[in-house]
């Protein structure tokens, strides 16, 4: 028995002293693609972020590139509608236009061309109509450690067809910033993206309620929360569903290991237009 243990010890010692030969692996890097990401739009204005993806194996030095993708300094960006083209102006990576005049049920196509390489990416979308709310309400409940903010929606929806909705928040601290007061700590509300469908609609009403616990204590009388409610397409709803589950846009930039859904031909990202309803709530009054 002792001899068996001795032999086992010698074998283990011999194996541990062996240096395995490195295996040469050839991993193909993802080809960079143009990424189209709308930042905002209103009835007349739009802002689009245009960047390029990179491989997860590539060395990225600029923190901006790591989050948004690398800039394309030679991009030409335009939007077409009903045979008319609108050129977007700006400095890479943000391109803007303020004279398009978006209309519900109308189709718009964005075209991005890298004038240096000739690479082209484009996408089309239809602007959906504005939501008709019966009521939008926001109530606040303060506690020692945080603040509970409860959102209640009542949207007009006859459930005749499948519809999808998006809710986002913005904290308005313009007055606070001008007065030199410290910024609020509730920036996490910026990250709130709520999506839901109209499967619960009944008798022309679709109700939705959710409570968020945020550390936004210390707000001033003029600080406010702006709630935006929009109808979105089923494709964009699916995109947002996967985005919320992934918790990051990094895979969109690298294309690895999981690709997000995209409606961009010749590139990545998702082109969409919304016609949101806005309602502002003064935190000191709710």
PDB file of C-alpha atoms in Angstrom:
ATOM      1  CA  UNK A   1       0.000   0.000   0.000  1.00  0.00           C
ATOM      2  CA  UNK A   2       2.832   2.384   0.872  1.00  0.00           C
ATOM      3  CA  UNK A   3       4.406   1.616  -2.490  1.00  0.00           C
ATOM      4  CA  UNK A   4       1.178   2.598  -4.271  1.00  0.00           C
ATOM      5  CA  UNK A   5       1.123   5.971  -2.474  1.00  0.00           C
ATOM      6  CA  UNK A   6       4.793   6.500  -3.366  1.00  0.00           C
ATOM      7  CA  UNK A   7       4.182   5.810  -7.070  1.00  0.00           C
ATOM      8  CA  UNK A   8       1.166   8.165  -7.041  1.00  0.00           C
ATOM      9  CA  UNK A   9       3.301  10.887  -5.433  1.00  0.00           C
ATOM     10  CA  UNK A  10       6.015  10.524  -8.085  1.00  0.00           C
ATOM     11  CA  UNK A  11       3.434  10.735 -10.901  1.00  0.00           C
ATOM     12  CA  UNK A  12       1.825  13.875  -9.445  1.00  0.00           C
ATOM     13  CA  UNK A  13       5.204  15.532  -8.961  1.00  0.00           C
ATOM     14  CA  UNK A  14       6.190  14.715 -12.518  1.00  0.00           C
ATOM     15  CA  UNK A  15       2.969  16.068 -13.961  1.00  0.00           C
ATOM     16  CA  UNK A  16       3.155  19.279 -11.947  1.00  0.00           C
ATOM     17  CA  UNK A  17       6.652  19.969 -13.228  1.00  0.00           C
ATOM     18  CA  UNK A  18       5.610  19.732 -16.895  1.00  0.00           C
ATOM     19  CA  UNK A  19       5.097  23.043 -18.676  1.00  0.00           C
ATOM     20  CA  UNK A  20       2.287  22.608 -21.204  1.00  0.00           C
ATOM     21  CA  UNK A  21       3.011  23.885 -24.676  1.00  0.00           C
ATOM     22  CA  UNK A  22       1.014  27.024 -25.429  1.00  0.00           C
ATOM     23  CA  UNK A  23      -1.812  26.458 -27.891  1.00  0.00           C
ATOM     24  CA  UNK A  24      -1.885  28.922 -30.747  1.00  0.00           C
ATOM     25  CA  UNK A  25      -5.437  30.131 -31.221  1.00  0.00           C
ATOM     26  CA  UNK A  26      -6.531  32.268 -34.118  1.00  0.00           C
ATOM     27  CA  UNK A  27      -9.588  34.200 -33.015  1.00  0.00           C
ATOM     28  CA  UNK A  28     -11.223  36.300 -35.695  1.00  0.00           C
ATOM     29  CA  UNK A  29     -11.972  39.807 -34.476  1.00  0.00           C
ATOM     30  CA  UNK A  30     -15.441  41.189 -35.096  1.00  0.00           C
ATOM     31  CA  UNK A  31     -15.491  43.589 -38.028  1.00  0.00           C
ATOM     32  CA  UNK A  32     -16.350  47.120 -36.861  1.00  0.00           C
ATOM     33  CA  UNK A  33     -19.854  48.249 -37.784  1.00  0.00           C
ATOM     34  CA  UNK A  34     -21.643  51.589 -37.847  1.00  0.00           C
ATOM     35  CA  UNK A  35     -23.951  51.976 -34.833  1.00  0.00           C
ATOM     36  CA  UNK A  36     -27.055  54.194 -35.085  1.00  0.00           C
ATOM     37  CA  UNK A  37     -28.565  55.235 -31.745  1.00  0.00           C
ATOM     38  CA  UNK A  38     -31.261  57.959 -31.517  1.00  0.00           C
ATOM     39  CA  UNK A  39     -30.767  60.147 -28.445  1.00  0.00           C
ATOM     40  CA  UNK A  40     -34.046  62.085 -28.529  1.00  0.00           C
ATOM     41  CA  UNK A  41     -36.725  63.393 -30.797  1.00  0.00           C
ATOM     42  CA  UNK A  42     -39.659  65.782 -30.593  1.00  0.00           C
ATOM     43  CA  UNK A  43     -42.190  66.923 -33.174  1.00  0.00           C
ATOM     44  CA  UNK A  44     -39.462  68.800 -35.086  1.00  0.00           C
ATOM     45  CA  UNK A  45     -36.101  67.861 -33.607  1.00  0.00           C
ATOM     46  CA  UNK A  46     -33.935  64.776 -33.475  1.00  0.00           C
ATOM     47  CA  UNK A  47     -30.521  63.883 -32.144  1.00  0.00           C
ATOM     48  CA  UNK A  48     -28.671  60.766 -33.283  1.00  0.00           C
ATOM     49  CA  UNK A  49     -25.491  59.214 -31.916  1.00  0.00           C
ATOM     50  CA  UNK A  50     -23.383  57.680 -34.702  1.00  0.00           C
ATOM     51  CA  UNK A  51     -20.394  55.562 -33.670  1.00  0.00           C
ATOM     52  CA  UNK A  52     -18.537  52.419 -34.716  1.00  0.00           C
ATOM     53  CA  UNK A  53     -18.345  49.119 -32.871  1.00  0.00           C
ATOM     54  CA  UNK A  54     -15.089  47.449 -31.881  1.00  0.00           C
ATOM     55  CA  UNK A  55     -13.946  43.936 -31.117  1.00  0.00           C
ATOM     56  CA  UNK A  56     -13.899  42.813 -27.504  1.00  0.00           C
ATOM     57  CA  UNK A  57     -10.308  41.744 -28.210  1.00  0.00           C
ATOM     58  CA  UNK A  58      -9.290  45.233 -29.283  1.00  0.00           C
ATOM     59  CA  UNK A  59      -7.440  47.632 -27.027  1.00  0.00           C
ATOM     60  CA  UNK A  60      -9.672  50.583 -26.103  1.00  0.00           C
ATOM     61  CA  UNK A  61      -8.034  53.569 -24.432  1.00  0.00           C
ATOM     62  CA  UNK A  62     -10.785  56.189 -24.495  1.00  0.00           C
ATOM     63  CA  UNK A  63     -13.521  55.654 -21.837  1.00  0.00           C
ATOM     64  CA  UNK A  64     -16.065  57.295 -24.171  1.00  0.00           C
ATOM     65  CA  UNK A  65     -15.330  54.698 -26.852  1.00  0.00           C
ATOM     66  CA  UNK A  66     -15.766  51.892 -24.343  1.00  0.00           C
ATOM     67  CA  UNK A  67     -19.284  53.091 -23.481  1.00  0.00           C
ATOM     68  CA  UNK A  68     -20.569  54.518 -26.767  1.00  0.00           C
ATOM     69  CA  UNK A  69     -18.276  53.192 -29.493  1.00  0.00           C
ATOM     70  CA  UNK A  70     -15.566  54.952 -31.459  1.00  0.00           C
ATOM     71  CA  UNK A  71     -16.279  58.197 -33.302  1.00  0.00           C
ATOM     72  CA  UNK A  72     -16.648  58.371 -37.081  1.00  0.00           C
ATOM     73  CA  UNK A  73     -15.201  61.703 -38.141  1.00  0.00           C
ATOM     74  CA  UNK A  74     -16.162  61.237 -41.792  1.00  0.00           C
ATOM     75  CA  UNK A  75     -19.878  60.420 -41.372  1.00  0.00           C
ATOM     76  CA  UNK A  76     -22.687  62.004 -43.388  1.00  0.00           C
ATOM     77  CA  UNK A  77     -26.099  61.578 -41.753  1.00  0.00           C
ATOM     78  CA  UNK A  78     -29.490  62.252 -43.316  1.00  0.00           C
ATOM     79  CA  UNK A  79     -33.167  61.378 -42.827  1.00  0.00           C
ATOM     80  CA  UNK A  80     -35.570  60.795 -45.723  1.00  0.00           C
ATOM     81  CA  UNK A  81     -39.355  61.112 -45.708  1.00  0.00           C
ATOM     82  CA  UNK A  82     -41.793  61.306 -48.626  1.00  0.00           C
ATOM     83  CA  UNK A  83     -39.023  61.851 -51.149  1.00  0.00           C
ATOM     84  CA  UNK A  84     -37.365  64.671 -49.191  1.00  0.00           C
ATOM     85  CA  UNK A  85     -33.936  64.417 -47.546  1.00  0.00           C
ATOM     86  CA  UNK A  86     -32.888  66.279 -44.395  1.00  0.00           C
ATOM     87  CA  UNK A  87     -29.175  66.535 -43.664  1.00  0.00           C
ATOM     88  CA  UNK A  88     -28.230  66.394 -39.989  1.00  0.00           C
ATOM     89  CA  UNK A  89     -25.516  68.733 -38.781  1.00  0.00           C
ATOM     90  CA  UNK A  90     -23.192  68.260 -35.843  1.00  0.00           C
ATOM     91  CA  UNK A  91     -19.815  67.220 -34.618  1.00  0.00           C
ATOM     92  CA  UNK A  92     -19.044  63.509 -34.354  1.00  0.00           C
ATOM     93  CA  UNK A  93     -20.562  61.556 -32.738  1.00  0.00           C
ATOM     94  CA  UNK A  94     -23.805  63.591 -32.293  1.00  0.00           C
ATOM     95  CA  UNK A  95     -25.860  64.759 -35.288  1.00  0.00           C
ATOM     96  CA  UNK A  96     -28.895  67.055 -35.010  1.00  0.00           C
ATOM     97  CA  UNK A  97     -31.764  68.469 -37.032  1.00  0.00           C
ATOM     98  CA  UNK A  98     -34.536  70.836 -35.987  1.00  0.00           C
ATOM     99  CA  UNK A  99     -36.671  71.230 -39.090  1.00  0.00           C
ATOM    100  CA  UNK A 100     -37.981  67.796 -40.056  1.00  0.00           C
ATOM    101  CA  UNK A 101     -41.538  67.993 -38.715  1.00  0.00           C
ATOM    102  CA  UNK A 102     -42.257  64.400 -37.726  1.00  0.00           C
ATOM    103  CA  UNK A 103     -45.787  63.108 -38.370  1.00  0.00           C
ATOM    104  CA  UNK A 104     -47.520  60.072 -36.833  1.00  0.00           C
ATOM    105  CA  UNK A 105     -47.977  57.055 -39.118  1.00  0.00           C
ATOM    106  CA  UNK A 106     -45.296  58.403 -41.485  1.00  0.00           C
ATOM    107  CA  UNK A 107     -42.172  56.377 -42.326  1.00  0.00           C
ATOM    108  CA  UNK A 108     -38.689  57.834 -41.907  1.00  0.00           C
ATOM    109  CA  UNK A 109     -35.380  56.427 -43.080  1.00  0.00           C
ATOM    110  CA  UNK A 110     -31.999  57.345 -41.599  1.00  0.00           C
ATOM    111  CA  UNK A 111     -28.894  56.931 -43.769  1.00  0.00           C
ATOM    112  CA  UNK A 112     -25.315  57.065 -42.478  1.00  0.00           C
ATOM    113  CA  UNK A 113     -22.417  57.049 -44.940  1.00  0.00           C
ATOM    114  CA  UNK A 114     -18.757  56.998 -44.018  1.00  0.00           C
ATOM    115  CA  UNK A 115     -17.432  59.284 -46.743  1.00  0.00           C
ATOM    116  CA  UNK A 116     -13.907  57.995 -46.184  1.00  0.00           C
ATOM    117  CA  UNK A 117     -14.589  54.264 -46.612  1.00  0.00           C
ATOM    118  CA  UNK A 118     -17.903  54.338 -48.463  1.00  0.00           C
ATOM    119  CA  UNK A 119     -19.491  52.173 -45.798  1.00  0.00           C
ATOM    120  CA  UNK A 120     -23.263  52.658 -45.496  1.00  0.00           C
ATOM    121  CA  UNK A 121     -25.844  51.846 -42.831  1.00  0.00           C
ATOM    122  CA  UNK A 122     -29.541  52.640 -42.897  1.00  0.00           C
ATOM    123  CA  UNK A 123     -32.772  51.912 -41.065  1.00  0.00           C
ATOM    124  CA  UNK A 124     -36.453  52.760 -41.345  1.00  0.00           C
ATOM    125  CA  UNK A 125     -39.186  53.247 -38.769  1.00  0.00           C
ATOM    126  CA  UNK A 126     -42.734  54.555 -38.508  1.00  0.00           C
ATOM    127  CA  UNK A 127     -43.562  57.229 -35.960  1.00  0.00           C
ATOM    128  CA  UNK A 128     -46.497  56.035 -33.858  1.00  0.00           C
ATOM    129  CA  UNK A 129     -49.218  58.395 -32.552  1.00  0.00           C
ATOM    130  CA  UNK A 130     -49.064  60.156 -29.229  1.00  0.00           C
ATOM    131  CA  UNK A 131     -50.430  58.341 -26.208  1.00  0.00           C
ATOM    132  CA  UNK A 132     -53.801  59.573 -24.915  1.00  0.00           C
ATOM    133  CA  UNK A 133     -53.638  59.396 -21.119  1.00  0.00           C
ATOM    134  CA  UNK A 134     -56.657  59.536 -18.871  1.00  0.00           C
ATOM    135  CA  UNK A 135     -54.286  60.252 -15.977  1.00  0.00           C
ATOM    136  CA  UNK A 136     -50.576  60.329 -15.095  1.00  0.00           C
ATOM    137  CA  UNK A 137     -49.810  60.627 -11.406  1.00  0.00           C
ATOM    138  CA  UNK A 138     -46.655  60.540  -9.281  1.00  0.00           C
ATOM    139  CA  UNK A 139     -46.716  60.347  -5.493  1.00  0.00           C
ATOM    140  CA  UNK A 140     -43.799  60.628  -3.064  1.00  0.00           C
ATOM    141  CA  UNK A 141     -43.346  59.036   0.349  1.00  0.00           C
ATOM    142  CA  UNK A 142     -40.286  60.024   2.388  1.00  0.00           C
ATOM    143  CA  UNK A 143     -38.468  57.772   4.827  1.00  0.00           C
ATOM    144  CA  UNK A 144     -35.229  58.144   6.737  1.00  0.00           C
ATOM    145  CA  UNK A 145     -33.063  56.326   4.197  1.00  0.00           C
ATOM    146  CA  UNK A 146     -34.806  56.946   0.899  1.00  0.00           C
ATOM    147  CA  UNK A 147     -37.860  58.193  -0.962  1.00  0.00           C
ATOM    148  CA  UNK A 148     -40.561  56.009  -2.496  1.00  0.00           C
ATOM    149  CA  UNK A 149     -41.885  57.346  -5.795  1.00  0.00           C
ATOM    150  CA  UNK A 150     -45.081  55.678  -7.046  1.00  0.00           C
ATOM    151  CA  UNK A 151     -46.073  56.104 -10.693  1.00  0.00           C
ATOM    152  CA  UNK A 152     -49.698  55.507 -11.720  1.00  0.00           C
ATOM    153  CA  UNK A 153     -50.833  55.568 -15.347  1.00  0.00           C
ATOM    154  CA  UNK A 154     -54.278  55.331 -16.905  1.00  0.00           C
ATOM    155  CA  UNK A 155     -53.968  55.223 -20.698  1.00  0.00           C
ATOM    156  CA  UNK A 156     -56.725  55.253 -23.299  1.00  0.00           C
ATOM    157  CA  UNK A 157     -56.503  51.881 -25.065  1.00  0.00           C
ATOM    158  CA  UNK A 158     -59.368  49.918 -26.613  1.00  0.00           C
ATOM    159  CA  UNK A 159     -57.240  46.748 -26.969  1.00  0.00           C
ATOM    160  CA  UNK A 160     -58.335  46.420 -30.610  1.00  0.00           C
ATOM    161  CA  UNK A 161     -54.711  45.730 -31.602  1.00  0.00           C
ATOM    162  CA  UNK A 162     -51.557  44.820 -29.706  1.00  0.00           C
ATOM    163  CA  UNK A 163     -49.764  47.949 -28.452  1.00  0.00           C
ATOM    164  CA  UNK A 164     -46.553  48.511 -26.516  1.00  0.00           C
ATOM    165  CA  UNK A 165     -45.560  51.357 -24.219  1.00  0.00           C
ATOM    166  CA  UNK A 166     -42.379  52.923 -22.865  1.00  0.00           C
ATOM    167  CA  UNK A 167     -41.965  55.038 -19.712  1.00  0.00           C
ATOM    168  CA  UNK A 168     -38.815  57.005 -18.891  1.00  0.00           C
ATOM    169  CA  UNK A 169     -37.886  59.596 -16.270  1.00  0.00           C
ATOM    170  CA  UNK A 170     -35.756  62.728 -16.145  1.00  0.00           C
ATOM    171  CA  UNK A 171     -34.720  64.732 -13.116  1.00  0.00           C
ATOM    172  CA  UNK A 172     -34.929  68.469 -13.763  1.00  0.00           C
ATOM    173  CA  UNK A 173     -32.374  70.296 -11.602  1.00  0.00           C
ATOM    174  CA  UNK A 174     -31.929  73.431 -13.696  1.00  0.00           C
ATOM    175  CA  UNK A 175     -32.930  75.804 -10.910  1.00  0.00           C
ATOM    176  CA  UNK A 176     -30.852  73.915  -8.362  1.00  0.00           C
ATOM    177  CA  UNK A 177     -27.791  74.082 -10.602  1.00  0.00           C
ATOM    178  CA  UNK A 178     -28.128  77.840 -11.141  1.00  0.00           C
ATOM    179  CA  UNK A 179     -28.466  78.450  -7.423  1.00  0.00           C
ATOM    180  CA  UNK A 180     -25.248  76.561  -6.651  1.00  0.00           C
ATOM    181  CA  UNK A 181     -26.967  73.891  -4.567  1.00  0.00           C
ATOM    182  CA  UNK A 182     -25.574  70.392  -4.472  1.00  0.00           C
ATOM    183  CA  UNK A 183     -27.011  68.040  -7.130  1.00  0.00           C
ATOM    184  CA  UNK A 184     -29.568  65.448  -6.145  1.00  0.00           C
ATOM    185  CA  UNK A 185     -28.337  61.942  -5.564  1.00  0.00           C
ATOM    186  CA  UNK A 186     -31.262  60.265  -7.321  1.00  0.00           C
ATOM    187  CA  UNK A 187     -29.637  59.977 -10.727  1.00  0.00           C
ATOM    188  CA  UNK A 188     -30.603  56.312 -10.839  1.00  0.00           C
ATOM    189  CA  UNK A 189     -34.052  57.416 -12.007  1.00  0.00           C
ATOM    190  CA  UNK A 190     -32.321  58.209 -15.292  1.00  0.00           C
ATOM    191  CA  UNK A 191     -31.768  54.470 -15.682  1.00  0.00           C
ATOM    192  CA  UNK A 192     -35.439  53.558 -15.255  1.00  0.00           C
ATOM    193  CA  UNK A 193     -36.902  52.100 -18.446  1.00  0.00           C
ATOM    194  CA  UNK A 194     -40.369  50.641 -18.044  1.00  0.00           C
ATOM    195  CA  UNK A 195     -42.016  48.727 -20.887  1.00  0.00           C
ATOM    196  CA  UNK A 196     -45.386  46.996 -20.939  1.00  0.00           C
ATOM    197  CA  UNK A 197     -48.082  45.956 -23.401  1.00  0.00           C
ATOM    198  CA  UNK A 198     -51.831  46.457 -23.442  1.00  0.00           C
ATOM    199  CA  UNK A 199     -52.776  42.890 -22.502  1.00  0.00           C
ATOM    200  CA  UNK A 200     -54.384  44.216 -19.286  1.00  0.00           C
ATOM    201  CA  UNK A 201     -56.507  46.849 -21.061  1.00  0.00           C
ATOM    202  CA  UNK A 202     -60.241  46.753 -20.324  1.00  0.00           C
ATOM    203  CA  UNK A 203     -63.164  49.046 -21.085  1.00  0.00           C
ATOM    204  CA  UNK A 204     -60.936  51.515 -22.914  1.00  0.00           C
ATOM    205  CA  UNK A 205     -58.483  51.845 -20.011  1.00  0.00           C
ATOM    206  CA  UNK A 206     -54.977  50.494 -19.471  1.00  0.00           C
ATOM    207  CA  UNK A 207     -53.676  51.026 -15.946  1.00  0.00           C
ATOM    208  CA  UNK A 208     -50.090  50.623 -14.781  1.00  0.00           C
ATOM    209  CA  UNK A 209     -48.539  51.230 -11.374  1.00  0.00           C
ATOM    210  CA  UNK A 210     -45.042  50.792  -9.993  1.00  0.00           C
ATOM    211  CA  UNK A 211     -43.096  52.070  -6.978  1.00  0.00           C
ATOM    212  CA  UNK A 212     -39.413  52.992  -7.093  1.00  0.00           C
ATOM    213  CA  UNK A 213     -37.267  53.423  -4.000  1.00  0.00           C
ATOM    214  CA  UNK A 214     -34.681  56.104  -4.701  1.00  0.00           C
ATOM    215  CA  UNK A 215     -32.242  58.089  -2.625  1.00  0.00           C
ATOM    216  CA  UNK A 216     -33.505  61.513  -3.671  1.00  0.00           C
ATOM    217  CA  UNK A 217     -33.741  63.042  -0.227  1.00  0.00           C
ATOM    218  CA  UNK A 218     -32.587  66.630  -0.038  1.00  0.00           C
ATOM    219  CA  UNK A 219     -34.520  67.940  -3.044  1.00  0.00           C
ATOM    220  CA  UNK A 220     -35.493  71.596  -3.276  1.00  0.00           C
ATOM    221  CA  UNK A 221     -38.846  73.197  -3.967  1.00  0.00           C
ATOM    222  CA  UNK A 222     -38.129  73.636  -7.679  1.00  0.00           C
ATOM    223  CA  UNK A 223     -36.636  70.200  -8.364  1.00  0.00           C
ATOM    224  CA  UNK A 224     -38.909  68.021 -10.444  1.00  0.00           C
ATOM    225  CA  UNK A 225     -39.327  64.680 -12.178  1.00  0.00           C
ATOM    226  CA  UNK A 226     -40.443  64.631 -15.822  1.00  0.00           C
ATOM    227  CA  UNK A 227     -42.328  61.486 -16.819  1.00  0.00           C
ATOM    228  CA  UNK A 228     -42.415  60.544 -20.514  1.00  0.00           C
ATOM    229  CA  UNK A 229     -44.904  57.989 -21.856  1.00  0.00           C
ATOM    230  CA  UNK A 230     -44.700  56.758 -25.471  1.00  0.00           C
ATOM    231  CA  UNK A 231     -46.170  54.079 -27.688  1.00  0.00           C
ATOM    232  CA  UNK A 232     -43.445  52.002 -29.346  1.00  0.00           C
ATOM    233  CA  UNK A 233     -43.335  49.288 -31.991  1.00  0.00           C
ATOM    234  CA  UNK A 234     -43.266  45.606 -31.165  1.00  0.00           C
ATOM    235  CA  UNK A 235     -39.738  45.385 -32.590  1.00  0.00           C
ATOM    236  CA  UNK A 236     -38.445  48.154 -30.352  1.00  0.00           C
ATOM    237  CA  UNK A 237     -40.283  46.634 -27.387  1.00  0.00           C
ATOM    238  CA  UNK A 238     -38.419  43.379 -28.031  1.00  0.00           C
ATOM    239  CA  UNK A 239     -35.126  45.286 -28.299  1.00  0.00           C
ATOM    240  CA  UNK A 240     -35.750  47.027 -24.956  1.00  0.00           C
ATOM    241  CA  UNK A 241     -36.761  43.739 -23.316  1.00  0.00           C
ATOM    242  CA  UNK A 242     -33.437  42.145 -24.226  1.00  0.00           C
ATOM    243  CA  UNK A 243     -31.548  45.331 -23.337  1.00  0.00           C
ATOM    244  CA  UNK A 244     -33.078  45.338 -19.845  1.00  0.00           C
ATOM    245  CA  UNK A 245     -32.154  41.686 -19.360  1.00  0.00           C
ATOM    246  CA  UNK A 246     -28.592  42.176 -20.605  1.00  0.00           C
ATOM    247  CA  UNK A 247     -28.063  45.198 -18.363  1.00  0.00           C
ATOM    248  CA  UNK A 248     -25.451  46.647 -20.726  1.00  0.00           C
ATOM    249  CA  UNK A 249     -24.894  48.049 -24.184  1.00  0.00           C
ATOM    250  CA  UNK A 250     -21.369  46.641 -24.326  1.00  0.00           C
ATOM    251  CA  UNK A 251     -22.410  43.614 -26.391  1.00  0.00           C
ATOM    252  CA  UNK A 252     -23.954  46.009 -28.904  1.00  0.00           C
ATOM    253  CA  UNK A 253     -20.593  47.734 -29.316  1.00  0.00           C
ATOM    254  CA  UNK A 254     -18.502  44.599 -29.553  1.00  0.00           C
ATOM    255  CA  UNK A 255     -20.940  42.256 -31.229  1.00  0.00           C
ATOM    256  CA  UNK A 256     -19.740  39.624 -28.745  1.00  0.00           C
ATOM    257  CA  UNK A 257     -20.813  37.363 -27.191  1.00  0.00           C
ATOM    258  CA  UNK A 258     -24.505  38.242 -27.642  1.00  0.00           C
ATOM    259  CA  UNK A 259     -25.807  40.512 -30.356  1.00  0.00           C
ATOM    260  CA  UNK A 260     -28.744  42.778 -29.590  1.00  0.00           C
ATOM    261  CA  UNK A 261     -31.621  42.858 -32.072  1.00  0.00           C
ATOM    262  CA  UNK A 262     -31.188  45.539 -34.719  1.00  0.00           C
ATOM    263  CA  UNK A 263     -33.223  47.106 -37.508  1.00  0.00           C
ATOM    264  CA  UNK A 264     -30.109  48.711 -39.039  1.00  0.00           C
ATOM    265  CA  UNK A 265     -29.075  47.318 -42.410  1.00  0.00           C
ATOM    266  CA  UNK A 266     -25.303  47.321 -42.859  1.00  0.00           C
ATOM    267  CA  UNK A 267     -24.687  48.203 -39.212  1.00  0.00           C
ATOM    268  CA  UNK A 268     -25.969  47.850 -35.662  1.00  0.00           C
ATOM    269  CA  UNK A 269     -28.156  49.726 -33.209  1.00  0.00           C
ATOM    270  CA  UNK A 270     -31.865  50.457 -33.381  1.00  0.00           C
ATOM    271  CA  UNK A 271     -33.525  53.399 -35.117  1.00  0.00           C
ATOM    272  CA  UNK A 272     -36.819  54.488 -33.583  1.00  0.00           C
ATOM    273  CA  UNK A 273     -39.021  57.551 -33.201  1.00  0.00           C
ATOM    274  CA  UNK A 274     -41.374  58.295 -30.311  1.00  0.00           C
ATOM    275  CA  UNK A 275     -44.093  60.890 -29.780  1.00  0.00           C
ATOM    276  CA  UNK A 276     -44.114  61.045 -25.984  1.00  0.00           C
ATOM    277  CA  UNK A 277     -46.537  62.653 -23.593  1.00  0.00           C
ATOM    278  CA  UNK A 278     -44.673  64.686 -20.971  1.00  0.00           C
ATOM    279  CA  UNK A 279     -45.807  65.494 -17.459  1.00  0.00           C
ATOM    280  CA  UNK A 280     -43.662  67.298 -14.902  1.00  0.00           C
ATOM    281  CA  UNK A 281     -44.054  66.774 -11.175  1.00  0.00           C
ATOM    282  CA  UNK A 282     -42.572  69.220  -8.658  1.00  0.00           C
ATOM    283  CA  UNK A 283     -41.068  66.999  -5.976  1.00  0.00           C
ATOM    284  CA  UNK A 284     -41.974  69.440  -3.235  1.00  0.00           C
ATOM    285  CA  UNK A 285     -45.676  69.166  -4.132  1.00  0.00           C
ATOM    286  CA  UNK A 286     -46.124  65.397  -4.378  1.00  0.00           C
TER     287      UNK A 286
END
